[in-house]
Coordinates of C-alpha atoms and ligand atoms in Angstrom, one line a residue:
M1 CA 23.6 220.6 73.4
P2 CA 21.3 218.6 75.7
Q3 CA 21.9 214.9 75.5
S4 CA 18.5 214.1 73.9
S5 CA 18.8 216.3 71.1
L6 CA 22.4 215.4 70.2
R7 CA 21.4 211.7 70.1
K8 CA 19.0 212.6 67.6
T9 CA 21.1 214.8 65.3
A10 CA 24.5 213.3 65.4
D11 CA 25.4 210.7 62.7
L12 CA 26.9 207.6 64.4
N13 CA 26.2 205.0 61.8
L14 CA 29.0 202.7 60.9
P15 CA 28.7 202.1 57.2
L16 CA 29.1 198.4 55.5
E17 CA 30.9 200.2 52.6
G18 CA 33.5 202.8 53.6
M19 CA 32.8 206.6 53.0
G20 CA 36.2 207.7 52.3
V21 CA 38.3 210.5 53.9
D22 CA 35.9 213.3 53.3
T23 CA 33.6 211.9 55.4
V24 CA 36.2 211.7 58.1
L25 CA 37.1 215.3 57.8
A26 CA 33.7 216.2 58.3
D27 CA 33.0 214.0 61.2
I28 CA 36.1 215.7 62.9
D29 CA 34.3 218.8 62.5
E30 CA 31.2 217.7 64.0
Y31 CA 33.1 215.9 66.9
M32 CA 35.0 219.3 67.5
R33 CA 31.4 221.5 67.5
Y34 CA 30.2 219.4 70.1
S35 CA 32.8 218.6 72.2
V36 CA 33.7 220.7 75.5
H37 CA 36.6 223.0 74.9
T38 CA 38.5 222.4 78.2
N39 CA 41.1 225.1 77.1
N40 CA 38.3 227.7 77.0
P41 CA 39.2 230.4 79.9
G42 CA 35.6 229.9 81.2
F43 CA 36.3 226.0 82.0
M44 CA 36.7 225.4 85.7
N45 CA 34.8 222.5 86.0
P46 CA 36.6 218.9 87.1
L47 CA 40.3 218.8 88.2
W48 CA 42.1 219.4 85.1
G49 CA 42.0 221.7 81.7
G50 CA 43.8 223.4 79.0
M51 CA 46.6 221.5 77.2
N52 CA 50.4 221.8 77.4
V53 CA 51.6 221.8 73.9
S54 CA 55.0 220.1 74.8
A55 CA 52.8 217.0 76.4
L56 CA 50.5 217.1 73.3
A57 CA 53.8 216.7 70.9
G58 CA 54.6 213.8 73.2
E59 CA 51.0 212.1 72.8
I60 CA 51.0 212.5 69.0
I61 CA 54.6 210.9 68.9
A62 CA 53.6 208.3 71.1
S63 CA 50.7 207.1 69.0
L64 CA 53.0 207.7 66.0
T65 CA 55.3 205.3 67.1
N66 CA 52.8 203.1 68.8
N67 CA 55.1 201.1 71.4
S68 CA 54.1 199.0 74.1
M69 CA 55.6 199.6 77.4
Y70 CA 56.0 195.7 78.6
T71 CA 59.6 195.4 77.4
Y72 CA 62.7 197.0 77.2
E73 CA 63.2 195.3 73.8
L74 CA 60.1 196.9 72.2
S75 CA 60.5 200.1 74.1
P76 CA 63.7 201.0 75.0
M77 CA 63.8 204.9 75.0
A78 CA 60.3 205.0 76.5
T79 CA 61.3 202.6 79.0
L80 CA 64.2 204.7 80.3
I81 CA 62.1 207.6 80.3
E82 CA 59.5 206.3 82.4
Q83 CA 61.9 205.1 84.8
A84 CA 63.7 208.5 84.7
L85 CA 60.4 210.2 85.7
I86 CA 59.5 207.4 88.4
R87 CA 62.8 208.1 89.9
R88 CA 62.4 211.7 90.1
M89 CA 59.0 211.7 91.2
C90 CA 60.0 209.2 94.0
E91 CA 62.9 211.5 95.1
I92 CA 60.2 214.4 95.5
V93 CA 57.9 212.2 97.6
G94 CA 61.1 211.2 99.6
F95 CA 60.7 207.4 98.5
G96 CA 64.8 207.1 98.4
D97 CA 64.8 203.5 96.8
G98 CA 61.5 203.5 95.9
N99 CA 60.1 202.7 92.4
G100 CA 56.7 202.6 90.5
T101 CA 54.8 202.8 87.5
L102 CA 52.7 204.7 85.2
T103 CA 49.2 203.7 85.5
T104 CA 45.7 204.7 84.1
G105 CA 45.0 207.1 86.7
G106 CA 44.4 207.6 90.4
S107 CA 41.5 205.3 90.6
N108 CA 44.0 202.5 89.4
G109 CA 46.9 203.8 91.6
N110 CA 44.6 203.4 94.6
M111 CA 43.7 200.1 94.0
I112 CA 47.3 199.0 93.2
G113 CA 48.4 200.4 96.7
M114 CA 45.5 198.7 98.2
M115 CA 46.6 195.3 96.7
C116 CA 50.2 195.9 98.1
A117 CA 48.7 196.4 101.3
R118 CA 46.7 193.3 100.9
Y119 CA 50.0 191.3 100.0
Q120 CA 51.5 192.6 103.1
V121 CA 49.1 191.0 105.4
D122 CA 48.6 187.9 103.2
P123 CA 51.6 187.3 100.9
L124 CA 50.1 183.6 100.2
G125 CA 46.9 184.9 99.2
Q126 CA 48.3 185.4 95.5
R127 CA 48.3 181.7 95.1
R128 CA 45.7 180.3 97.3
G129 CA 42.9 183.2 97.1
F130 CA 42.1 185.8 99.5
D131 CA 39.2 186.2 102.4
G132 CA 38.7 189.8 101.5
Q133 CA 35.8 189.8 104.1
N134 CA 38.3 189.8 107.1
L135 CA 40.1 193.0 105.7
V136 CA 39.3 196.4 106.7
C137 CA 40.5 199.6 104.9
Y138 CA 40.2 203.3 106.1
V139 CA 39.4 206.5 104.2
S140 CA 38.1 209.8 105.0
E141 CA 34.5 210.5 104.4
E142 CA 35.4 212.7 101.8
S143 CA 37.6 210.6 99.9
H144 CA 37.3 209.7 96.4
Y145 CA 34.9 206.8 95.0
S146 CA 37.8 204.7 93.5
V147 CA 38.6 203.3 97.1
L148 CA 35.3 201.6 96.8
M149 CA 35.6 200.4 93.5
A150 CA 39.0 198.9 94.5
A151 CA 37.3 197.4 97.5
N152 CA 34.9 195.7 95.1
V153 CA 37.6 194.6 92.5
L154 CA 39.8 193.3 95.3
G155 CA 36.9 191.2 97.3
I156 CA 37.0 193.3 100.1
G157 CA 33.5 194.7 99.9
F158 CA 32.3 198.3 100.3
D159 CA 31.2 197.5 104.1
N160 CA 34.8 196.8 104.9
V161 CA 35.9 200.3 104.0
I162 CA 35.3 202.3 107.1
K163 CA 34.8 206.1 106.1
V164 CA 36.4 208.1 109.1
P165 CA 34.9 211.5 110.2
C166 CA 36.4 214.7 109.0
D167 CA 36.8 217.8 110.7
Q168 CA 35.3 220.9 109.8
D169 CA 37.7 221.5 107.1
G170 CA 37.3 218.3 105.3
R171 CA 40.4 216.4 106.6
M172 CA 40.4 213.0 108.3
R173 CA 40.2 212.8 112.2
T174 CA 43.0 210.8 113.3
D175 CA 41.4 210.4 116.9
K176 CA 38.2 208.7 115.0
L177 CA 40.7 206.8 113.1
S178 CA 42.4 205.2 116.2
E179 CA 38.9 204.2 117.3
E180 CA 37.8 202.7 114.3
I181 CA 41.1 200.6 114.1
A182 CA 40.7 199.5 117.7
R183 CA 37.2 198.7 117.1
T184 CA 37.9 196.4 114.0
R185 CA 40.4 194.3 116.0
N186 CA 37.8 194.0 118.6
D187 CA 35.6 192.6 115.8
G188 CA 38.0 190.1 115.2
K189 CA 38.8 191.6 111.7
T190 CA 42.1 192.7 110.4
P191 CA 43.1 196.3 109.5
F192 CA 45.0 196.3 106.7
C193 CA 45.4 199.8 104.7
V194 CA 44.5 203.3 105.5
V195 CA 44.1 205.5 102.4
A196 CA 44.9 209.5 103.2
T197 CA 43.6 211.9 100.6
A198 CA 46.0 214.8 99.6
G199 CA 43.4 217.2 97.8
T200 CA 40.0 216.0 98.1
T201 CA 37.7 216.0 95.1
V202 CA 35.3 218.5 96.4
R203 CA 36.8 220.8 98.8
G204 CA 40.7 220.3 98.1
A205 CA 41.4 219.5 101.6
F206 CA 44.4 217.7 102.7
D207 CA 44.4 214.7 105.6
P208 CA 47.0 215.4 108.0
I209 CA 49.3 212.7 106.6
K210 CA 52.0 213.0 109.2
E211 CA 49.7 211.8 112.2
I212 CA 48.2 209.4 110.1
A213 CA 51.4 208.0 109.2
G214 CA 52.0 207.8 113.1
V215 CA 48.8 205.7 113.6
C216 CA 49.7 203.3 110.7
S217 CA 52.9 202.6 112.1
D218 CA 51.6 202.3 115.7
N219 CA 49.4 199.7 114.2
N220 CA 51.7 198.1 111.6
I221 CA 49.0 199.3 108.6
W222 CA 49.8 200.0 105.0
F223 CA 49.7 203.8 104.7
H224 CA 48.8 204.7 100.9
V225 CA 48.5 208.3 99.9
D226 CA 45.8 209.5 97.3
A227 CA 47.5 212.4 95.8
A228 CA 45.9 212.0 92.5
W229 CA 44.6 216.0 92.7
G230 CA 47.1 217.4 95.3
G231 CA 50.5 215.6 94.5
S232 CA 51.7 218.5 92.6
C233 CA 51.8 221.0 95.7
M234 CA 55.1 218.9 96.3
F235 CA 56.7 221.2 93.5
S236 CA 56.1 224.3 95.5
T237 CA 58.1 225.4 98.5
K238 CA 55.1 227.6 99.3
Y239 CA 52.4 224.6 99.4
R240 CA 54.6 221.2 99.9
N241 CA 53.9 221.7 103.5
L242 CA 50.4 220.5 102.9
M243 CA 51.9 217.0 102.5
D244 CA 54.3 217.1 105.2
G245 CA 55.2 213.5 106.2
V246 CA 54.5 212.1 102.9
E247 CA 57.7 210.4 103.0
L248 CA 56.3 208.2 105.6
A249 CA 53.7 206.6 103.4
D250 CA 54.3 203.0 102.1
S251 CA 52.7 204.2 98.5
L252 CA 51.1 207.0 96.8
C253 CA 49.4 207.8 93.5
W254 CA 50.1 211.1 91.8
D255 CA 47.9 212.2 88.6
A256 CA 50.0 214.4 86.2
H257 CA 46.9 214.3 84.2
K258 CA 45.1 216.7 86.6
M259 CA 46.8 219.7 87.9
M260 CA 50.1 219.5 85.7
G261 CA 47.9 219.6 82.6
V262 CA 49.4 216.5 80.6
P263 CA 46.5 214.8 78.2
L264 CA 44.7 212.3 79.8
V265 CA 46.0 209.4 81.0
C266 CA 49.3 210.1 82.8
S267 CA 49.3 209.0 86.3
A268 CA 52.0 207.5 88.6
F269 CA 52.1 204.9 91.5
L270 CA 54.8 205.2 93.4
I271 CA 56.3 202.5 96.3
K272 CA 58.8 202.9 98.9
R273 CA 59.6 198.9 99.0
P274 CA 59.6 198.2 95.1
E275 CA 60.0 194.5 95.8
I276 CA 56.2 194.5 96.8
L277 CA 55.2 195.9 93.5
R278 CA 57.1 193.2 91.6
K279 CA 55.5 190.5 93.8
I280 CA 51.7 191.5 93.1
C281 CA 52.5 192.1 89.4
S282 CA 54.4 188.7 89.1
H283 CA 52.7 185.9 87.0
G284 CA 55.4 183.2 86.7
D285 CA 57.4 182.7 83.8
V286 CA 54.6 181.6 81.5
A287 CA 55.2 184.8 78.8
H288 CA 58.3 183.3 77.5
Y289 CA 57.4 184.8 74.1
L290 CA 57.4 188.3 75.6
F291 CA 59.8 188.4 78.6
H292 CA 63.4 187.3 78.2
G293 CA 65.8 186.8 81.0
E294 CA 68.6 189.2 80.0
T295 CA 66.3 192.5 80.5
E296 CA 64.3 191.4 83.4
D297 CA 65.3 194.0 85.9
I298 CA 64.2 196.7 83.3
D299 CA 61.2 195.2 81.8
L300 CA 58.3 197.5 83.1
G301 CA 55.8 194.6 82.0
R302 CA 57.0 192.8 85.3
I303 CA 55.9 195.9 87.7
S304 CA 52.7 196.6 86.0
L305 CA 49.2 195.0 86.1
Q306 CA 48.6 195.7 82.3
C307 CA 50.4 193.5 79.3
G308 CA 49.9 195.9 76.3
R309 CA 50.4 199.5 77.7
R310 CA 50.2 202.9 76.1
N311 CA 53.5 205.2 76.3
D312 CA 52.3 207.8 78.7
A313 CA 55.6 208.8 79.7
L314 CA 56.7 210.8 76.6
K315 CA 54.3 213.4 77.2
L316 CA 55.1 213.7 80.7
F317 CA 58.8 213.8 80.1
L318 CA 58.6 216.5 77.1
A319 CA 56.5 218.8 79.5
W320 CA 58.8 218.3 82.5
R321 CA 61.7 219.1 79.9
E322 CA 60.0 222.1 78.8
K323 CA 59.1 223.6 82.6
G324 CA 61.6 222.0 84.9
D325 CA 60.4 221.7 88.7
A326 CA 60.6 225.5 88.7
G327 CA 58.0 225.8 86.0
W328 CA 55.6 223.4 87.6
A329 CA 56.1 225.2 90.9
R330 CA 55.2 228.6 89.2
L331 CA 52.2 226.6 87.6
V332 CA 50.7 225.4 90.9
E333 CA 51.3 228.8 92.7
S334 CA 49.5 230.6 90.0
Y335 CA 46.5 228.4 90.1
V336 CA 46.3 228.4 93.9
G337 CA 46.9 232.4 93.6
L338 CA 43.9 232.6 91.2
A339 CA 41.7 230.7 93.7
D340 CA 42.6 233.2 96.3
F341 CA 41.7 236.1 94.0
L342 CA 38.4 234.3 93.3
Q343 CA 37.8 233.6 97.2
A344 CA 38.6 237.4 98.1
L345 CA 36.1 238.3 95.4
V346 CA 33.5 236.0 96.8
E347 CA 34.1 237.2 100.3
G348 CA 33.5 240.8 99.0
E349 CA 30.1 240.1 97.8
E350 CA 26.8 239.9 99.8
K351 CA 25.0 237.7 97.6
L352 CA 28.1 235.2 97.4
E353 CA 29.4 232.9 100.3
M354 CA 32.3 230.6 100.9
V355 CA 30.9 226.9 102.0
S356 CA 34.0 225.7 103.0
S357 CA 37.5 226.8 104.1
R358 CA 40.1 226.2 101.3
S359 CA 43.7 225.1 100.9
W360 CA 44.0 224.4 97.2
S361 CA 42.4 225.7 94.2
N362 CA 38.9 224.3 94.6
V363 CA 36.6 227.1 95.6
C364 CA 33.3 225.9 97.2
I365 CA 30.7 228.7 97.0
R366 CA 27.1 229.4 96.6
Y367 CA 24.8 232.1 95.9
T368 CA 22.8 233.4 98.9
S369 CA 20.0 235.7 99.9
E370 CA 17.6 235.9 103.0
G371 CA 14.7 233.4 102.8
I372 CA 15.4 231.5 99.7
D373 CA 15.8 227.8 99.2
H374 CA 19.4 227.6 98.6
D375 CA 19.8 224.2 97.0
A376 CA 16.8 225.0 94.5
V377 CA 18.3 228.4 93.5
N378 CA 22.0 227.0 93.3
T379 CA 21.1 224.1 91.3
E380 CA 19.0 226.2 88.8
L381 CA 22.0 228.7 88.7
R382 CA 24.3 226.0 87.6
D383 CA 21.9 225.1 84.9
R384 CA 21.5 228.4 83.6
L385 CA 25.2 228.8 83.8
I386 CA 26.0 226.0 81.8
R387 CA 23.6 226.8 79.2
A388 CA 24.8 230.5 78.6
G389 CA 27.9 228.8 77.8
R390 CA 30.6 230.9 78.9
F391 CA 31.5 229.1 82.1
M392 CA 31.7 225.6 83.3
V393 CA 31.9 224.7 86.8
S394 CA 30.8 221.6 88.6
S395 CA 28.0 221.6 91.4
S396 CA 28.4 219.3 94.4
V397 CA 27.3 219.0 98.2
V398 CA 29.3 220.2 101.3
D399 CA 27.9 220.0 104.7
E400 CA 24.4 219.1 103.2
K401 CA 24.7 222.5 101.4
K402 CA 24.4 222.4 97.4
I403 CA 27.4 224.4 96.1
L404 CA 29.0 225.5 92.9
R405 CA 32.6 224.2 92.8
P406 CA 34.9 226.3 90.3
V407 CA 38.4 224.7 90.2
I408 CA 41.4 226.4 88.9
A409 CA 43.8 224.0 86.7
N410 CA 43.5 225.5 83.4
P411 CA 46.2 227.9 82.2
A412 CA 43.8 229.9 80.3
V413 CA 41.8 231.0 83.3
T414 CA 42.7 234.6 84.2
R415 CA 41.5 237.2 86.8
E416 CA 39.6 239.0 84.3
G417 CA 37.6 235.9 83.6
I418 CA 37.2 235.2 87.3
T419 CA 35.7 238.6 87.6
Q420 CA 33.4 238.0 84.9
F421 CA 32.4 234.7 86.4
V422 CA 31.6 236.1 89.7
A423 CA 29.5 239.0 87.9
E424 CA 27.6 236.3 85.9
I425 CA 26.7 234.1 88.6
I426 CA 25.3 237.2 90.8
Q427 CA 23.3 238.0 87.7
I428 CA 22.0 234.7 87.0
G429 CA 20.8 234.5 91.0
D430 CA 19.3 237.9 90.8
D431 CA 17.3 237.0 87.6
I432 CA 16.2 233.7 89.3
L433 CA 15.0 235.5 92.3
R434 CA 13.2 238.0 90.2
G435 CA 11.5 235.3 88.5
L436 CA 13.2 236.2 85.0
P437 CA 13.4 233.4 82.5
A438 CA 16.9 231.9 81.7
S439 CA 16.9 233.5 78.5
S440 CA 17.4 236.8 79.6
N441 CA 21.0 236.0 80.9
Ligands
LIG501 C1 41.0 212.4 95.2 C2 41.1 211.7 93.8 N1 41.6 210.4 93.9 C3 41.4 209.7 92.6 C4 40.8 210.2 91.6 C5 40.9 209.3 90.5 O1 41.5 209.9 89.4 P1 41.3 209.3 88.1 O2 40.4 209.9 87.6 O3 42.9 209.5 87.5 O4 41.4 207.7 88.1 C6 40.1 211.6 91.8 C7 39.5 211.9 90.4 O5 39.0 212.9 90.3 C8 40.3 212.3 92.7 O6 39.7 213.4 92.9

């Protein structure tokens, strides 16, 4: 339902006198009716979808027990579970003695990575304040906006986030990265962090991690990998090579709430040298009411930016116990396999085209025909597709072209559904060209 209509019809009044539990049940019905059903087979919109049942159980139990993650005393089991997850994820990345914390998402993980990088160049800043304007960070021009947000929060500023040009496949160009670092130094500023993206939001491109690690090591710059979207490739022997060299990074974020289908939010920040995470999260000993010396090593509140924190560990733990590494690998491979199938269909259709190469489960496509205004037609096409209600994909821009971006990250998506999706977008495109109204879809 369009925003304007829903605003008018939804009953959102907060009553002075409570209306009883029957109203609540009706409210839940209303809420469900107008929510996007991300477990629908036609949902191929952002970078997640569907629901892992074991993880859902973990989510419910975590709310039921309502513990907070700051101390072992308050959350003994959850603390041990989170540490077991972090240890395993560190092993998978290749951070032998690493550690980390679950966070609210890749955006937060990128910010913590940048905080660690800032600490490396200015360890005293935590006490006396930072001169962020002198620090420069580097990302690919196709990176996620969260790095800009982190630059804002950390006082570095948007202008000090250099967007390094990409090659034709959307991967950061390391020759350009080296040039930019040299230019920064000439300008008298301090390069302090490179953020590579493993799985870009639009194309699903993977920056060349090994090469970038070499540039960072030559220049003594902190190397953070934003693997929020692509990190799950590390489960698969078939796709792990997309992140070759990741063990050379200093830190990384990896969202379990994207491809792994764990309910939002569940995301890991991992670091090779844990003492730096402990330093940036330190706050003296003022919280004597909470932190007691005897469990200092295990109290997760000492390596987190949060105080009260949800238990996001249990849901990931239960899903992992259900699936095992092998189950995650099969999931990842099935998603990329379905994206291969979609690509093959698109390439077999005269009226559709791939607008980018692909390596992950993002498929950037558009409807095409000679002499049309591609951007206008594809914008209208998506609008009609969404209104028809059978499929939901996002739109975006690649190389200045308006595209449709189906992403496979939903266990309900099937080959049959993808075949119907392709038929439907061709049908809608044809209708637009023939001047038929949307209702005929
Ligand atoms: C590449 C990339 N990095 C970071 C993020 C932010 O992750 P989150 O939504 O978990 O904060 C996203 C979100 O889509 C992303 O695509």
